[in-house]
PDB file of C-alpha atoms in Angstrom:
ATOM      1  CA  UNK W 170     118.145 111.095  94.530  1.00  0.00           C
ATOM      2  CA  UNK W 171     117.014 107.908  93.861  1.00  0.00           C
ATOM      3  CA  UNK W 172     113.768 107.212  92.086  1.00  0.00           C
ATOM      4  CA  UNK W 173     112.142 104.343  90.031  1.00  0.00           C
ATOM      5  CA  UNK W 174     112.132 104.953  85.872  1.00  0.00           C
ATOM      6  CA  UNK W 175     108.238 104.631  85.630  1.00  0.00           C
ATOM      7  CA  UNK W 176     108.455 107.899  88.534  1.00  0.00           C
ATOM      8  CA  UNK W 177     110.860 109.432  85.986  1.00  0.00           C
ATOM      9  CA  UNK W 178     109.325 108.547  82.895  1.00  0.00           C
ATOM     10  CA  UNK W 179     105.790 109.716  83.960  1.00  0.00           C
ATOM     11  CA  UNK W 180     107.603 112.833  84.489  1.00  0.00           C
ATOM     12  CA  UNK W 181     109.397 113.523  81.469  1.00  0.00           C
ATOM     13  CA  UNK W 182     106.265 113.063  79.117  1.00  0.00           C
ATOM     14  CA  UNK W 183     103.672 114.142  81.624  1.00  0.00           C
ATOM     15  CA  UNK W 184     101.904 117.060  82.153  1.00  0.00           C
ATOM     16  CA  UNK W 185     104.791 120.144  81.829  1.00  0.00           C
ATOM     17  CA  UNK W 186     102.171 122.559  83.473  1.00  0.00           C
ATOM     18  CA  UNK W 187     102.465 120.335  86.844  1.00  0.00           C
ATOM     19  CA  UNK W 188     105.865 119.688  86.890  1.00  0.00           C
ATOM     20  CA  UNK W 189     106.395 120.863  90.730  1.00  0.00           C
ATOM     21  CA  UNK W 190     103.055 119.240  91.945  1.00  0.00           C
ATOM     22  CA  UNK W 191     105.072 115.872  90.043  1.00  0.00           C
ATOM     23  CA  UNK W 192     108.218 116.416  91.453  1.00  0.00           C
ATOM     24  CA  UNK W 193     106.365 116.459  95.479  1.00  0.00           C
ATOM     25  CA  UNK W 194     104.103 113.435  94.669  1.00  0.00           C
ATOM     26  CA  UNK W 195     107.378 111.326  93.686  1.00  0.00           C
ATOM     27  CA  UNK W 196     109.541 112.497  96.594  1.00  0.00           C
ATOM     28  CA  UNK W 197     106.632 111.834  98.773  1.00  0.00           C
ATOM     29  CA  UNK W 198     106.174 108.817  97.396  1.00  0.00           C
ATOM     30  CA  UNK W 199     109.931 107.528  98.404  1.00  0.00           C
ATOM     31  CA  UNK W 200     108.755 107.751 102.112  1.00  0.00           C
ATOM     32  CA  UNK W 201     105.793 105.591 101.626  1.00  0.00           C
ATOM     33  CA  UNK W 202     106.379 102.088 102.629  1.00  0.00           C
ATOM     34  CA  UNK W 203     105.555  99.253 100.165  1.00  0.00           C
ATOM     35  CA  UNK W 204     102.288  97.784 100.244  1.00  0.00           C
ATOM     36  CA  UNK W 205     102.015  94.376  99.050  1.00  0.00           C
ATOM     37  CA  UNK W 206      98.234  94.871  98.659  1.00  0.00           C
ATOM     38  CA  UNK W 207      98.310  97.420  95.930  1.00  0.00           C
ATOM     39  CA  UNK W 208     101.008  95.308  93.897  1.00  0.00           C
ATOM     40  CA  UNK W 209      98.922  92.987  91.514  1.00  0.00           C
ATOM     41  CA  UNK W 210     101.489  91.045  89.792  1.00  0.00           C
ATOM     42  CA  UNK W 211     103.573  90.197  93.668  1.00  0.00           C
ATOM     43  CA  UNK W 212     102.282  86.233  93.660  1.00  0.00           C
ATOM     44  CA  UNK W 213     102.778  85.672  89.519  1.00  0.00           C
ATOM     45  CA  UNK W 214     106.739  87.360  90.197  1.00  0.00           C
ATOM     46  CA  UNK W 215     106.967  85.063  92.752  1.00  0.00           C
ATOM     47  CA  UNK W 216     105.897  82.040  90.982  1.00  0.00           C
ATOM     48  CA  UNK W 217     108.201  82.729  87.973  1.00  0.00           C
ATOM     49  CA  UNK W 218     111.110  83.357  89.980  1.00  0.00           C
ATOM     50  CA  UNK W 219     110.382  80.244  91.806  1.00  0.00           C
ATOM     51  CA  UNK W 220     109.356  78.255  88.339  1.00  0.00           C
ATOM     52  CA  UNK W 221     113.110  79.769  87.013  1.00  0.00           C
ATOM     53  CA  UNK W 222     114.799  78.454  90.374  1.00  0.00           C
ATOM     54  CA  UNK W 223     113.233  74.608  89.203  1.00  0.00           C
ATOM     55  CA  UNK W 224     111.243  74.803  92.525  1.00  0.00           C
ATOM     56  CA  UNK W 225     108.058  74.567  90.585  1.00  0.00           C
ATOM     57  CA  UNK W 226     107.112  72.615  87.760  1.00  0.00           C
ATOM     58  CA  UNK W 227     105.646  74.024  84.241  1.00  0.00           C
ATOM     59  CA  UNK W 228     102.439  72.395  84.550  1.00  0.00           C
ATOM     60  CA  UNK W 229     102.198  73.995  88.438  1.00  0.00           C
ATOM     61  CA  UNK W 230     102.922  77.129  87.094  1.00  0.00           C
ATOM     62  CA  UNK W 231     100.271  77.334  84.553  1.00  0.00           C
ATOM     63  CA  UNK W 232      98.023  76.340  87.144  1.00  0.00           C
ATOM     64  CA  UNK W 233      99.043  79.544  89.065  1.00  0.00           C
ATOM     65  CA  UNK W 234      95.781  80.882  88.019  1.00  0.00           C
ATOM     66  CA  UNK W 235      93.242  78.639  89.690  1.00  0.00           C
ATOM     67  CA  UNK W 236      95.177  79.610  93.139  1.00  0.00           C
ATOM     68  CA  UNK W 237      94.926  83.258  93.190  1.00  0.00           C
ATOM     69  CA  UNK W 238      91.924  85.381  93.718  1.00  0.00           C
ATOM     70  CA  UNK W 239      88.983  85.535  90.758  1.00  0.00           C
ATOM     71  CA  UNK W 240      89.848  89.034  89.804  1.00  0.00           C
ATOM     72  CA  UNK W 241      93.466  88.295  89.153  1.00  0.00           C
ATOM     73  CA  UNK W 242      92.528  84.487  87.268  1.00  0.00           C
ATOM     74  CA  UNK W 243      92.059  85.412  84.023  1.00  0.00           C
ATOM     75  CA  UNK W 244      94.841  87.496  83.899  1.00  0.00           C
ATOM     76  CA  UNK W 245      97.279  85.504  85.165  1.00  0.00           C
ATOM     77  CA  UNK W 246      96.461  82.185  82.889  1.00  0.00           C
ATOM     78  CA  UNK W 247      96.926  84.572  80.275  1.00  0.00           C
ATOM     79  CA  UNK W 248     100.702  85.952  81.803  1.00  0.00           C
ATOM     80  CA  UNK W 249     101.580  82.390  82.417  1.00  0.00           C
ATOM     81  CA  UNK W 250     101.298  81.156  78.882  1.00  0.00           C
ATOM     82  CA  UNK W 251     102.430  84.572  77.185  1.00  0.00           C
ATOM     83  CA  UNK W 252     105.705  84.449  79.447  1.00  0.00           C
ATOM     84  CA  UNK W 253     106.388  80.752  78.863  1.00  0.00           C
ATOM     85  CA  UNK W 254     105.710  81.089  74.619  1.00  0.00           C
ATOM     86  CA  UNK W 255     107.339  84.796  74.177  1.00  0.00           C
ATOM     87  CA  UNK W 256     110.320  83.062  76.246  1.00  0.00           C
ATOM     88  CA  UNK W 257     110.388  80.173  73.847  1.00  0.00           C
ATOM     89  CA  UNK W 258     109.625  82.455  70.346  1.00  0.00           C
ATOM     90  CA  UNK W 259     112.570  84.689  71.174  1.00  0.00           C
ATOM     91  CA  UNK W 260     115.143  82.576  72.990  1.00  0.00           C
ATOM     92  CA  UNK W 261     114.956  84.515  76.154  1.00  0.00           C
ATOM     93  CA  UNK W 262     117.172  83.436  79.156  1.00  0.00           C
ATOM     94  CA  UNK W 263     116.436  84.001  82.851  1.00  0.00           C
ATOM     95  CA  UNK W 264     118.859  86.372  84.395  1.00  0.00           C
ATOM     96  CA  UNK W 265     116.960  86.456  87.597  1.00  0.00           C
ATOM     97  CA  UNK W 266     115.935  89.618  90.173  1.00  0.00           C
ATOM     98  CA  UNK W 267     118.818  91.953  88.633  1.00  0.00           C
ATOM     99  CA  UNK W 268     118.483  95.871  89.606  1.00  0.00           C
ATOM    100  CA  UNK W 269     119.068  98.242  86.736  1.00  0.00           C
ATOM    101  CA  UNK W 270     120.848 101.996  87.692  1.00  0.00           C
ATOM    102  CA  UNK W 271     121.193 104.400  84.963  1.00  0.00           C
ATOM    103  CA  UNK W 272     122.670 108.043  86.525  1.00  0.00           C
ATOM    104  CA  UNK W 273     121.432 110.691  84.364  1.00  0.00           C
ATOM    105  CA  UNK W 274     121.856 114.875  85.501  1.00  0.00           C
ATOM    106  CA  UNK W 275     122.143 113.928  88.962  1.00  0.00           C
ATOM    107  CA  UNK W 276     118.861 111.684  89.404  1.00  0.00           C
ATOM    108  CA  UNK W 277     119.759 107.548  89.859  1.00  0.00           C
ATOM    109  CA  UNK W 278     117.104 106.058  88.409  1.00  0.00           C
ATOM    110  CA  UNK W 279     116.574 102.615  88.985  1.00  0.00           C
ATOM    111  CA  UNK W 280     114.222  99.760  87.335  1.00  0.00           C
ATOM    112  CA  UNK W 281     114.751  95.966  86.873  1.00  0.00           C
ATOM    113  CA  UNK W 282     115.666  93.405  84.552  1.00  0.00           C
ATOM    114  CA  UNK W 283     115.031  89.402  84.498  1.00  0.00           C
ATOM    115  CA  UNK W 284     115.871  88.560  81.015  1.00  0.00           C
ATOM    116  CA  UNK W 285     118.599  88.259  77.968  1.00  0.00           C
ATOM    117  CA  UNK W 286     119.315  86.963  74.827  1.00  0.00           C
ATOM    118  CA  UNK W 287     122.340  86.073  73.038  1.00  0.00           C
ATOM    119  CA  UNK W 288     122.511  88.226  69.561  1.00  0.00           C
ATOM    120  CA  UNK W 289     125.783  87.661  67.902  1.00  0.00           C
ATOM    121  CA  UNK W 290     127.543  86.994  71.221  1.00  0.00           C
ATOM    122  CA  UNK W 291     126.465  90.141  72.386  1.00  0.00           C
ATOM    123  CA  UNK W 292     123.813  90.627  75.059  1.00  0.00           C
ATOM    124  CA  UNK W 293     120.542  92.321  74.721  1.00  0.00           C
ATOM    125  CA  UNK W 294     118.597  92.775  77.953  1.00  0.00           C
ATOM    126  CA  UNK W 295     114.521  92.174  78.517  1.00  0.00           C
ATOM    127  CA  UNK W 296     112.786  94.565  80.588  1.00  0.00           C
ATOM    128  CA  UNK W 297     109.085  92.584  81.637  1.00  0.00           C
ATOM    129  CA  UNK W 298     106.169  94.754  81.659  1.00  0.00           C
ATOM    130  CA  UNK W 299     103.239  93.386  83.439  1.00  0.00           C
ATOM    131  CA  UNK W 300     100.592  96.073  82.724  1.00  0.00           C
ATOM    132  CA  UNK W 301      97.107  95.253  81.452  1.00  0.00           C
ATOM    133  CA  UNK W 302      97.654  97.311  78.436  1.00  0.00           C
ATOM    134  CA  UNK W 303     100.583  97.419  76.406  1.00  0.00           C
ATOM    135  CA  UNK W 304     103.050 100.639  77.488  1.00  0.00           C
ATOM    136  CA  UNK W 305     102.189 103.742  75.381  1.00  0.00           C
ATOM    137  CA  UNK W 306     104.771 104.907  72.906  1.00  0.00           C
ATOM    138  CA  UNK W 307     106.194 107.765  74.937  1.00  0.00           C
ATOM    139  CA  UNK W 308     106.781 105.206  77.789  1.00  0.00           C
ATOM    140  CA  UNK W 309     108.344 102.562  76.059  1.00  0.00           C
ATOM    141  CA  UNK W 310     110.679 104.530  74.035  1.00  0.00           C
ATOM    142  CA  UNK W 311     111.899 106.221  77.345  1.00  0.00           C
ATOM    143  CA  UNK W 312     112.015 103.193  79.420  1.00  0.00           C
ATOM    144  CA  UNK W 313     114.194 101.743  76.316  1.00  0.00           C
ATOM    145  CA  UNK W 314     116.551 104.625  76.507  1.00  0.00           C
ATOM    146  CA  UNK W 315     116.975 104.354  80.437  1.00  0.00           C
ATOM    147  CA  UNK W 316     117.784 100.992  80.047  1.00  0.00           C
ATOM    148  CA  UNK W 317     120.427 101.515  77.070  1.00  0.00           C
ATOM    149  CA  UNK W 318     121.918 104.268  78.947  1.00  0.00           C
ATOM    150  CA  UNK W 319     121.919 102.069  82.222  1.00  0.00           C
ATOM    151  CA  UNK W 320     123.310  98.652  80.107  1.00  0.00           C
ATOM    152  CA  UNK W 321     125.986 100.357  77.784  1.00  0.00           C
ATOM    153  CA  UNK W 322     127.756  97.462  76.973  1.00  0.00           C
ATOM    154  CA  UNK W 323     124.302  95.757  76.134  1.00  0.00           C
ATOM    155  CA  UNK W 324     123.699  95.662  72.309  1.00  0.00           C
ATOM    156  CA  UNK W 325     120.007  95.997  72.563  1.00  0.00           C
ATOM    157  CA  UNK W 326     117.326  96.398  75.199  1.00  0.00           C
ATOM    158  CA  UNK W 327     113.637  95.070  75.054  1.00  0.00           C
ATOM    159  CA  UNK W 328     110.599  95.192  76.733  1.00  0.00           C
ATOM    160  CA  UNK W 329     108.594  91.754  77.082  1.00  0.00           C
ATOM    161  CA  UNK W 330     104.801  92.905  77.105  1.00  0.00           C
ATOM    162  CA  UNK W 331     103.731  90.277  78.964  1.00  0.00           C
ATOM    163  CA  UNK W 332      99.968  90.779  78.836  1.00  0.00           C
ATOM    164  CA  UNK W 333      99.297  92.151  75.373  1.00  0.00           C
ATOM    165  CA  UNK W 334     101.758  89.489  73.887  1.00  0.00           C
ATOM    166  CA  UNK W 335     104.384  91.626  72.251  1.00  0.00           C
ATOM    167  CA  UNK W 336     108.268  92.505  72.220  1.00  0.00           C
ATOM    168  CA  UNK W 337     109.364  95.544  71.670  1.00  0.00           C
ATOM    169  CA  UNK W 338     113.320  95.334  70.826  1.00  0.00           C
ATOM    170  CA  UNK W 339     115.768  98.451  69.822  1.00  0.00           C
ATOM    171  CA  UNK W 340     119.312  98.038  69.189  1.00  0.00           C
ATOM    172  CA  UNK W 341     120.175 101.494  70.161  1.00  0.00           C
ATOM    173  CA  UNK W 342     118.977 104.947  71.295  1.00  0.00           C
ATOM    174  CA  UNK W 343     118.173 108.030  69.810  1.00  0.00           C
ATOM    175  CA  UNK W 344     120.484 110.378  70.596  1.00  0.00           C
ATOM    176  CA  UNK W 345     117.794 113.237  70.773  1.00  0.00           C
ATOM    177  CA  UNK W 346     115.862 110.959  73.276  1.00  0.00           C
ATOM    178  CA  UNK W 347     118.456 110.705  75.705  1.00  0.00           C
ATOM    179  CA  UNK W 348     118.903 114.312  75.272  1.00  0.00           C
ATOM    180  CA  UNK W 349     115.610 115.493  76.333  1.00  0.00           C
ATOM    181  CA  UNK W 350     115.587 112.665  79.250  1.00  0.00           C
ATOM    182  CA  UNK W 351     118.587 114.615  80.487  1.00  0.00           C
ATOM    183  CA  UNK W 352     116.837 117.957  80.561  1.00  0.00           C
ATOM    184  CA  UNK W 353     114.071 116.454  82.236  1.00  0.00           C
ATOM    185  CA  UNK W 354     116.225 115.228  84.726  1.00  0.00           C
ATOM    186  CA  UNK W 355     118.354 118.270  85.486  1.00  0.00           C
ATOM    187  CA  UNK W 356     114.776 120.033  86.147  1.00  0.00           C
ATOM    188  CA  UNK W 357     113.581 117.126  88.301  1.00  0.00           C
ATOM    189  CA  UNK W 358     116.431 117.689  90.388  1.00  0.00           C
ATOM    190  CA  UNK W 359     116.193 121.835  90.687  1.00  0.00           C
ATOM    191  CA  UNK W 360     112.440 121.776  91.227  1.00  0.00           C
ATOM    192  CA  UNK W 361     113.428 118.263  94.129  1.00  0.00           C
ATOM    193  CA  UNK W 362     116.454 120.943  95.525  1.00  0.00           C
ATOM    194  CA  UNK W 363     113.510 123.812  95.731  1.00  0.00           C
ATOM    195  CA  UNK W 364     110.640 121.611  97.223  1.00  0.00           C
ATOM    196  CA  UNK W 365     113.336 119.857 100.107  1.00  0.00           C
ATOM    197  CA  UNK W 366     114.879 123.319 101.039  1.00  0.00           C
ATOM    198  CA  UNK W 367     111.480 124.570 101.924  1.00  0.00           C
ATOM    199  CA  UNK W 368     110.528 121.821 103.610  1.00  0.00           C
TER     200      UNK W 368
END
């Protein structure tokens, strides 16, 4: 079963008294078709990918906010200027629309990554969040261990806090972390098994 880490993550430090009623809402949730109006950041993902590609200019793309609606405006002069001066504080280097799959007890869990930097010749990947608010602790520390456990090889993962103005970097896991986000998973996937077979 496939499911996205913020599905996985909000289930492995949510509420353990509604783990089943969790379980349904995500696999429900994989039959509902994307809506583009629900997803806030679509037009600022765009423009970066297109202001990475050189198909729009730096000045253009800090102008990004006077082109989108007034409730997204302020936000968005403020994630145009954070991306382009956390990408320039910390050396970051676009890696473009790459998907990330870490397999853990049976559940593929899948999230994406757009950035790296060179540490000692070895890689560390950037996870972007584009929240409002930067990610609670839980969160980020298992969003950091997903993304270790998906990039072995890396020597670090990250997460670029777009809106607050932060990065969080680790240069490896806890052991007990990855742990628990295994146990979660293998009772993800018997409480999924349950729910589908009575379906």
């Amino acid at each position: 079963m496939k499911i996205s880490v913020n599905q996985f993550i909000d289930f492995a430090y949510g509420d353990k008294r509604k783990d089943k009623t969790k379980a349904a809402s995500i696999i429900d949730d994989l039959d509902v078709p994307y809506d583009p109006a629900k997803d806030r950041y679509k037009q600022f993902r765009e423009a970066l990918a297109s202001f990475e590609d050189g198909k729009v200019s730096t000045s253009e793309f800090l102008t990004l906010h006077s082109g989108v609606s007034a409730n997204k405006s302020a936000g968005y002069k403020i994630l145009c200027k954070n991306y382009l001066d956390l990408k320039e504080d910390y050396a970051l280097i676009w890696q473009g629309r790459s998907p990330v799959e870490a397999e853990i007890s049976g559940l593929r869990i899948t999230t994406a990554w757009y950035l790296r930097t060179e540490e000692n010749n070895q890689r560390r990947i950037i996870f972007l969040h584009f929240g409002k608010e930067q990610l609670p602790r839980e969160k980020e520390r298992g969003l950091l261990t997903v993304l270790r456990l998906a990039k072995p090889d890396s020597a670090g993962v990250g997460i670029l806090n777009i809106q607050p103005g932060t990065l969080v970097t680790s240069t490896r896991i806890d052991q007990i972390e990855a742990d628990y986000l295994r146990k979660r998973a293998e009772k993800f996937m018997a409480i999924a098994k349950d729910i589908l077979a009575g379906r």
